[in-house]
GROMACS .gro file of C-alpha atoms in nm:
model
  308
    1UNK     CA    1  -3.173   4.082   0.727
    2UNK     CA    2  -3.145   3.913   0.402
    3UNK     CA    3  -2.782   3.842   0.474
    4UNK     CA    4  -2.835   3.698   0.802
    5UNK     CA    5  -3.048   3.450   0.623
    6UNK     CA    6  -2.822   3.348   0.362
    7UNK     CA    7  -2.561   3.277   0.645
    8UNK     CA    8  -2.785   3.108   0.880
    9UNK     CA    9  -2.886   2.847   0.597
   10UNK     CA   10  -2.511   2.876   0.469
   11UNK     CA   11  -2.433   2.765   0.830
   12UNK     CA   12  -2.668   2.558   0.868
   13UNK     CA   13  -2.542   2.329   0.551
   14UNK     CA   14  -2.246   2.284   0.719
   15UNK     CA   15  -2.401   2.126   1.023
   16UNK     CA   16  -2.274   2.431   1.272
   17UNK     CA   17  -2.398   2.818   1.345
   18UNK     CA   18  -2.219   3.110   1.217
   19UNK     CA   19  -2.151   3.194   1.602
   20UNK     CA   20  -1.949   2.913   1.635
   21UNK     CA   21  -1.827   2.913   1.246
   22UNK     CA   22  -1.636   3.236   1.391
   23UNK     CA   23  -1.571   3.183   1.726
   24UNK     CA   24  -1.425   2.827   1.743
   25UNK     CA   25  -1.227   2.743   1.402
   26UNK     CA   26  -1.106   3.032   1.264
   27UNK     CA   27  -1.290   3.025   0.929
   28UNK     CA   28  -1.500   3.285   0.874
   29UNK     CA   29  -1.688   3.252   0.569
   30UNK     CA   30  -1.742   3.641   0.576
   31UNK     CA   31  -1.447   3.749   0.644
   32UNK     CA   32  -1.279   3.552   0.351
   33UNK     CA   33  -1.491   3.756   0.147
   34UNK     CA   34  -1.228   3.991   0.185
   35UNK     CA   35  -0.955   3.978  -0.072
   36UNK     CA   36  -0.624   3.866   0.014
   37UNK     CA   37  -0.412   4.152  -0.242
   38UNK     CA   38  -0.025   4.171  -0.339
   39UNK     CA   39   0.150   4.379  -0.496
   40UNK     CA   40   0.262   4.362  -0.895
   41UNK     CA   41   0.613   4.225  -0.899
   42UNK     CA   42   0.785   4.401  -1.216
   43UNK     CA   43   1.031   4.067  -1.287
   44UNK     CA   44   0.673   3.879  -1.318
   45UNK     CA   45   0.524   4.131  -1.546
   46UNK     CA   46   0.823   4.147  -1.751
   47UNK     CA   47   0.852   3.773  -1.824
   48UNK     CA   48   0.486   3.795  -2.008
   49UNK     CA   49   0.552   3.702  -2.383
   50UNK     CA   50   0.529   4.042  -2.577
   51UNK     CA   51   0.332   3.897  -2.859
   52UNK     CA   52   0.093   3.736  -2.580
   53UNK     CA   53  -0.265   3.802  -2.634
   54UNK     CA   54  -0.507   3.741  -2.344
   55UNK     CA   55  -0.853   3.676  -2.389
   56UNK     CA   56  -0.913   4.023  -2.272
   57UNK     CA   57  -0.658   4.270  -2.292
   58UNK     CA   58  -0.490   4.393  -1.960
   59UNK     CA   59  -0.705   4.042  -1.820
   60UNK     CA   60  -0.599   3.728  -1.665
   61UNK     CA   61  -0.900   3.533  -1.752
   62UNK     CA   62  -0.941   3.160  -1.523
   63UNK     CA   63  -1.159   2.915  -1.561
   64UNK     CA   64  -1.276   2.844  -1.204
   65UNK     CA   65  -1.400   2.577  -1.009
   66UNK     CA   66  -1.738   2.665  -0.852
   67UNK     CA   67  -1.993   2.452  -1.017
   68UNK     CA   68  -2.054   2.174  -0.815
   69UNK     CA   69  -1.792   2.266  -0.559
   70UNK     CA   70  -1.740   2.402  -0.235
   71UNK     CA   71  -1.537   2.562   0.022
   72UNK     CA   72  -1.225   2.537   0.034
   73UNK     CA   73  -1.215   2.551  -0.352
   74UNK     CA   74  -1.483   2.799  -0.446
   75UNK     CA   75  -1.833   2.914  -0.407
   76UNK     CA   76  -2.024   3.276  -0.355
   77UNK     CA   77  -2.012   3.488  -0.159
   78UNK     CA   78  -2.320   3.675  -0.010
   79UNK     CA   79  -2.434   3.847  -0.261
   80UNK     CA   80  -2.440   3.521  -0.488
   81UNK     CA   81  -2.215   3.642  -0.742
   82UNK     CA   82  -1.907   3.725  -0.630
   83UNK     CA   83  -1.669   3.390  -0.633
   84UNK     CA   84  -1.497   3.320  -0.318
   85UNK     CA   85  -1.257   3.048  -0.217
   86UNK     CA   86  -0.889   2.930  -0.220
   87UNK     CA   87  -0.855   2.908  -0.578
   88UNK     CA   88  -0.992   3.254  -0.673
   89UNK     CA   89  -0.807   3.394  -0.407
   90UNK     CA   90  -0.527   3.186  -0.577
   91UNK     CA   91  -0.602   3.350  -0.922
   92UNK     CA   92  -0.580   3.721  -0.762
   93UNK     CA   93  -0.238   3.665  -0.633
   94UNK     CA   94  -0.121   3.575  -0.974
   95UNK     CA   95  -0.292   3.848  -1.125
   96UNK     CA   96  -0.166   4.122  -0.890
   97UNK     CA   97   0.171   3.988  -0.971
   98UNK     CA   98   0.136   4.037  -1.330
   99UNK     CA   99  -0.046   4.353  -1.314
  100UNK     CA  100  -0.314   4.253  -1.498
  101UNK     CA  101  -0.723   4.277  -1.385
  102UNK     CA  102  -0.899   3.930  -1.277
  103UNK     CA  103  -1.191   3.770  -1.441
  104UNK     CA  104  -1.320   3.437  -1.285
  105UNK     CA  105  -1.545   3.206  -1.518
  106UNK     CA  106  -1.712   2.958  -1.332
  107UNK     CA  107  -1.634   2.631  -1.540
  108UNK     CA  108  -1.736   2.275  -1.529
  109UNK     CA  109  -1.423   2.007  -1.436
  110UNK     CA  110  -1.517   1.888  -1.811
  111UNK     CA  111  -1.498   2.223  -1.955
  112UNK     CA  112  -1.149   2.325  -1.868
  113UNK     CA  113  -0.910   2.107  -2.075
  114UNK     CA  114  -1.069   2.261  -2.424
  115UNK     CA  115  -1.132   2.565  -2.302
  116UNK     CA  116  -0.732   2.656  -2.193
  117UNK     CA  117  -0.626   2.471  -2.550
  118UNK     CA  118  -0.850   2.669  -2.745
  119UNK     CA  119  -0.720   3.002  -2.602
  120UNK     CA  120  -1.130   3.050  -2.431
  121UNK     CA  121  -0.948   3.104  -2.064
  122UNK     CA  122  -0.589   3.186  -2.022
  123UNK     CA  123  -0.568   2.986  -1.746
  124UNK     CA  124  -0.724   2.700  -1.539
  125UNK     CA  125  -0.737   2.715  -1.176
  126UNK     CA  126  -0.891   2.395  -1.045
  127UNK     CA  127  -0.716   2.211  -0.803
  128UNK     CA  128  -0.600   2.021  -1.132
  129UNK     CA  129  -0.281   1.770  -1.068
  130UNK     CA  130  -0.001   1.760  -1.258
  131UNK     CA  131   0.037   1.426  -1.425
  132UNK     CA  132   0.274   1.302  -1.725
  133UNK     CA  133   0.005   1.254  -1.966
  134UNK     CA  134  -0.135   1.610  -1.887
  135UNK     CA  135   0.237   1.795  -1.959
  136UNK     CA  136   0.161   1.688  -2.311
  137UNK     CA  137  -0.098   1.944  -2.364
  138UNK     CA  138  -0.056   2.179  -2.064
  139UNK     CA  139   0.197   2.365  -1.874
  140UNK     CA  140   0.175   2.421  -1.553
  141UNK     CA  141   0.300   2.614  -1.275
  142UNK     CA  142   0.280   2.479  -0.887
  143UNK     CA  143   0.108   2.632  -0.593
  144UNK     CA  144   0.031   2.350  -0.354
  145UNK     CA  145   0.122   2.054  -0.219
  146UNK     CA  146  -0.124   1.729  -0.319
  147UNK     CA  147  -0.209   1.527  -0.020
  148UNK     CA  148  -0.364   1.294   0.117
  149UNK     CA  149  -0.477   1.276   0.530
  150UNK     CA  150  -0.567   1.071   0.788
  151UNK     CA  151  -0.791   1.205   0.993
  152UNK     CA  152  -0.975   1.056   1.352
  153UNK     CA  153  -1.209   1.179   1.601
  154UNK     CA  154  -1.111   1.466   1.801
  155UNK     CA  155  -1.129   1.284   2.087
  156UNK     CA  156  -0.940   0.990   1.971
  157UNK     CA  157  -0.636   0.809   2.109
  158UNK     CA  158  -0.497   0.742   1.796
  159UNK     CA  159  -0.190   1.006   1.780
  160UNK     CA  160  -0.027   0.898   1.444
  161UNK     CA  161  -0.120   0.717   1.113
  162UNK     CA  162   0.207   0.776   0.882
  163UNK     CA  163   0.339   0.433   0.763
  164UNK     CA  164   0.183   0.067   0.716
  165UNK     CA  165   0.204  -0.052   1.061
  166UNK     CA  166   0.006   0.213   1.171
  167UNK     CA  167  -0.274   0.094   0.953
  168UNK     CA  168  -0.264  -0.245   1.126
  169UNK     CA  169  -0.605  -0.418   1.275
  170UNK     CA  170  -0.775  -0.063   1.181
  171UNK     CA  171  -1.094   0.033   1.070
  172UNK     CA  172  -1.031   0.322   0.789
  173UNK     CA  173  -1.286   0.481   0.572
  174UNK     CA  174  -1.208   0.496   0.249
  175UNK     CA  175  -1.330   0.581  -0.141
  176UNK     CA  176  -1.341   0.283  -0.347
  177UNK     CA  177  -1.144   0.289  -0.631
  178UNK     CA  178  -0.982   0.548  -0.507
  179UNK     CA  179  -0.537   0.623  -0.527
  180UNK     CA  180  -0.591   0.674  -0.110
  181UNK     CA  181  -0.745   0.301  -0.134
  182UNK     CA  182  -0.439   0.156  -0.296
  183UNK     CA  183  -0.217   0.281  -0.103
  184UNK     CA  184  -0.421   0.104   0.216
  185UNK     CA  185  -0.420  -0.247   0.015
  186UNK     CA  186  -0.046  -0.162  -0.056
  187UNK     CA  187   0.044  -0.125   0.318
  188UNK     CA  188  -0.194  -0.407   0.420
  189UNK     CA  189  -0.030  -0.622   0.214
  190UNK     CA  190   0.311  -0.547   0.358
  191UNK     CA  191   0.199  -0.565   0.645
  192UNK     CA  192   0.014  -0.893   0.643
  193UNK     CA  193   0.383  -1.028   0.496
  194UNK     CA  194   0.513  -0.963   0.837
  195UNK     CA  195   0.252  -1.149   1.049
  196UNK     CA  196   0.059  -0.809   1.137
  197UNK     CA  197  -0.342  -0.798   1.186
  198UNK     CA  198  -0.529  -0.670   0.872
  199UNK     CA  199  -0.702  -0.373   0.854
  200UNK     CA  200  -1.084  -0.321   0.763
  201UNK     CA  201  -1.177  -0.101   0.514
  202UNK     CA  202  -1.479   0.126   0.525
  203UNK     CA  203  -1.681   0.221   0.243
  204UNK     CA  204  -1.945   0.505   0.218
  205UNK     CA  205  -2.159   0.709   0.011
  206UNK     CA  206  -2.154   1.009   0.087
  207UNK     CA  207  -1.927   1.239   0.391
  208UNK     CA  208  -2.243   1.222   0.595
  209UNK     CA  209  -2.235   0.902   0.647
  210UNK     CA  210  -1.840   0.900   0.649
  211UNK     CA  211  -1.894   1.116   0.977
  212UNK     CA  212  -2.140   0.938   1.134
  213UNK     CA  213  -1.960   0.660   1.100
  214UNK     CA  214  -1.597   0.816   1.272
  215UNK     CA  215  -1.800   0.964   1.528
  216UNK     CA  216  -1.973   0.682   1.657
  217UNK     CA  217  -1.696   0.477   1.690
  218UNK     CA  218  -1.776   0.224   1.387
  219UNK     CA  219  -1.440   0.364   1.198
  220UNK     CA  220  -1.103   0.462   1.383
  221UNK     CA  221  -1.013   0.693   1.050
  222UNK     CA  222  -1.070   0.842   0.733
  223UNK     CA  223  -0.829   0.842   0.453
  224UNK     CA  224  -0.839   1.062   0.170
  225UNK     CA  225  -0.762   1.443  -0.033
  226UNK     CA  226  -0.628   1.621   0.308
  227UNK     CA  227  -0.746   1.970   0.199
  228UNK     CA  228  -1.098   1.934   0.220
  229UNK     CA  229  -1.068   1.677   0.523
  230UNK     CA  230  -0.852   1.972   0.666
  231UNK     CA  231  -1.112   2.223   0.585
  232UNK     CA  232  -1.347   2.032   0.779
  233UNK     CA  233  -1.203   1.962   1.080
  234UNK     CA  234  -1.089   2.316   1.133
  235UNK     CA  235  -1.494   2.417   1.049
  236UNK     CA  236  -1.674   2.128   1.329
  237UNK     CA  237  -1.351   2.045   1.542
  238UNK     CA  238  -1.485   1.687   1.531
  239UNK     CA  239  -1.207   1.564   1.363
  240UNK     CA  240  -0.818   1.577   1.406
  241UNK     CA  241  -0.502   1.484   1.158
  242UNK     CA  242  -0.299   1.237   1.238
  243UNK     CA  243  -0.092   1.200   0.927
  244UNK     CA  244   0.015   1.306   0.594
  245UNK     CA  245   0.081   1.088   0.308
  246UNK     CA  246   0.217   1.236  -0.049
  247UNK     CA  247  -0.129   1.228  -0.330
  248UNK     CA  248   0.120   1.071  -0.549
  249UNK     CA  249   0.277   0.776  -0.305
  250UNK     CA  250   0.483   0.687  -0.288
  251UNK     CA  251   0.591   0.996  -0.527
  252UNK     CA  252   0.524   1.368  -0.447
  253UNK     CA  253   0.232   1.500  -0.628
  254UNK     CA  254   0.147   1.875  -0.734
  255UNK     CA  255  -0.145   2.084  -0.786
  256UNK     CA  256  -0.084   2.390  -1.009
  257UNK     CA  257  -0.171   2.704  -1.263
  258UNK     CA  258  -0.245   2.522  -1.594
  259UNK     CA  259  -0.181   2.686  -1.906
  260UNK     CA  260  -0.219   2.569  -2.274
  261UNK     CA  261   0.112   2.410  -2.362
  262UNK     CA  262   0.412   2.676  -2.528
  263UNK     CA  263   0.266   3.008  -2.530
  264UNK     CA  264   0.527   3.126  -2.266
  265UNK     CA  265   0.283   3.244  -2.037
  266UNK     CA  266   0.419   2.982  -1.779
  267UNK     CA  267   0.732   3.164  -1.685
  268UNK     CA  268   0.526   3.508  -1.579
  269UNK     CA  269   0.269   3.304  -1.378
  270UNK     CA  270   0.563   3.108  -1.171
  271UNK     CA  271   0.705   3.407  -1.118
  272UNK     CA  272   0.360   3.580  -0.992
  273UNK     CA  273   0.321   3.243  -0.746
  274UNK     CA  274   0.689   3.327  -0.640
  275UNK     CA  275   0.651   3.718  -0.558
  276UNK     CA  276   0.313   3.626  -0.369
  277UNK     CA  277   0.555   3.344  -0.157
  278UNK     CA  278   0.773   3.630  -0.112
  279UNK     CA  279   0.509   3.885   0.017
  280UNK     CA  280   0.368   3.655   0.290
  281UNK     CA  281   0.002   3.701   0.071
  282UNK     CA  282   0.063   3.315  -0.038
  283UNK     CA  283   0.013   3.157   0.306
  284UNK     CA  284  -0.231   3.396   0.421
  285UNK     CA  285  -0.485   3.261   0.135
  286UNK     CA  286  -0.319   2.893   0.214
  287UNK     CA  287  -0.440   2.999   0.652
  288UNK     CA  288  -0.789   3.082   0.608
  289UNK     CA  289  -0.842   2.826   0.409
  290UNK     CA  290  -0.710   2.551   0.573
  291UNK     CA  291  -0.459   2.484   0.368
  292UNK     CA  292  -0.120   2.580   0.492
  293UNK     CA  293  -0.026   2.240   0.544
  294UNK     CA  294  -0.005   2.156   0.165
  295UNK     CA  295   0.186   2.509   0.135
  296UNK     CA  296   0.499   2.500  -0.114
  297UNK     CA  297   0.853   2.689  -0.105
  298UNK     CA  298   0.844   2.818  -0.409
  299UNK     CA  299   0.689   2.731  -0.733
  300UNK     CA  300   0.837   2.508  -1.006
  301UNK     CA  301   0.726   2.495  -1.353
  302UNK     CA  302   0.652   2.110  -1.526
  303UNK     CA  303   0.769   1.912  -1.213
  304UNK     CA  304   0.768   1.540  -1.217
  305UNK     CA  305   0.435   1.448  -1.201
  306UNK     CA  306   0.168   1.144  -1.156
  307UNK     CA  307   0.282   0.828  -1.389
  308UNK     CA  308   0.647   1.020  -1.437
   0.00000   0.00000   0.00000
């Protein structure tokens, strides 16, 4: 009985029941509970440093993001300790590669950055992007795609949003201050160069109010990060995607393993990502979380990044 409760408020917060949770997107909070395992890949194993130390011997220990987060990223599971989520199930892939045991440390986005250079995690998973100024400090090894998505009513007639004139005479929600935002006034202002209507944008406070908004017909779209827009829609159905646009645009941008700068560790932790690709274990954690659209080929160590 006591976990009935915790999903009926669980569903609750996210505005549906767990009937429909199940039944109607695919994402079953429950069900992810289950962990997503692969198998150690010996070329992976073998490419950890030999002098290497790990916080905890035979550990991969990741500095996770939980506090003040939420699905898809991370939160708990039912019995309010176990961490759950796309990037935990992230950091089990890469250490089932490497053969090593898992320990998640739920971390503050502030806490991260000292805690990897000061050897306190081995790792940081945190939906952290790889930028120029953060390759000075950090290596870092991809796993997804960062994007950002359009998104409209389900019921909308608006089939595409993918390039400036699609933006024209539209009303689009966006954050201020935001990279998605600059990329609208960049567009508008090409397209106001060639005679085309402006569009309007739309700022909230909060993602209630960006809903309410959409779904009463006051904004045509929303514009911004695609994986938790994507997470979302697949959850209500009230929304649909309509287009993709690179987090970095007009440059790709990725989201990746970060490790503290040199120590080698790098090399075994790409080739972890890699084996999971390999095993078909990758996409399935990228599926049930609504994230297969950001999905890479394979994963690439130091890649040009934001401000390259």
């Amino acid at each position: 009985m006591m976990h009935r409760a915790k999903l009926t408020v669980v569903a609750a917060l996210l505005g549906i029941s767990s009937l429909a949770h199940a039944a109607n997107t695919g994402i079953d909070l429950i069900a992810n509970e289950k962990p997503i395992d692969t198998p150690k890949s010996a070329e992976a194993a073998a490419k950890i440093p030999a002098n290497f130390k790990f916080v905890t011997p035979g550990t991969l220990t990741v500095a996770i993001a939980v506090l003040g987060s939420s699905p898809p990223f991370g939160t708990y599971a039912r019995d309010n300790k176990t961490i759950i989520g796309s990037e935990a199930d992230i950091a089990r892939l890469v250490a089932d590669g490497l053969g090593l045991k898992l320990k998640l440390v739920p971390s503050a986005w502030e806490d991260w950055p000292l805690g990897v250079t000061s050897g306190k995690y081995d790792a940081a998973i945190f939906n952290i992007t790889v930028t120029k100024e953060r390759k000075e400090k950090f290596d870092f090894a991809t796993y997804r795609q960062d994007t950002l998505g359009f998104y409209v009513k389900s019921t909308s007639s608006i089939t595409s949003i993918k390039s400036a004139p699609d933006i024209a005479g539209k009303r689009i929600i966006v954050g201020s201050g935001t990279n998605q935002e600059a990329v609208l006034l960049a567009w508008d202002k090409e397209n106001q160069a060639k005679g085309l209507k402006p569009f309007t944008p739309i700022y909230v406070t909060d993602n209630a109010a960006s809903s309410l908004a959409l779904q009463s017909g006051r904004a045509d779209a929303t514009f911004g990060p695609n994986v938790s827009a994507a997470y979302q829609s697949r959850l209500t159905g009230n929304t649909k995607l309509v287009g993709i646009v690179p987090g970095g645009w007009p440059k790709t941008a990725n989201i990746a393993v970060t490790i503290k700068k040199g120590n080698g560790l790098v090399n075994a932790v790409q080739a972890s990502l890699n084996s999971a690709i390999a095993s078909g274990a990758y996409i399935k954690v990228l599926d049930r979380w609504a994230e297969a659209s950001e999905k890479i080929d394979h994963s690439e160590i130091n890649p040009p990044g934001l401000g390259d």
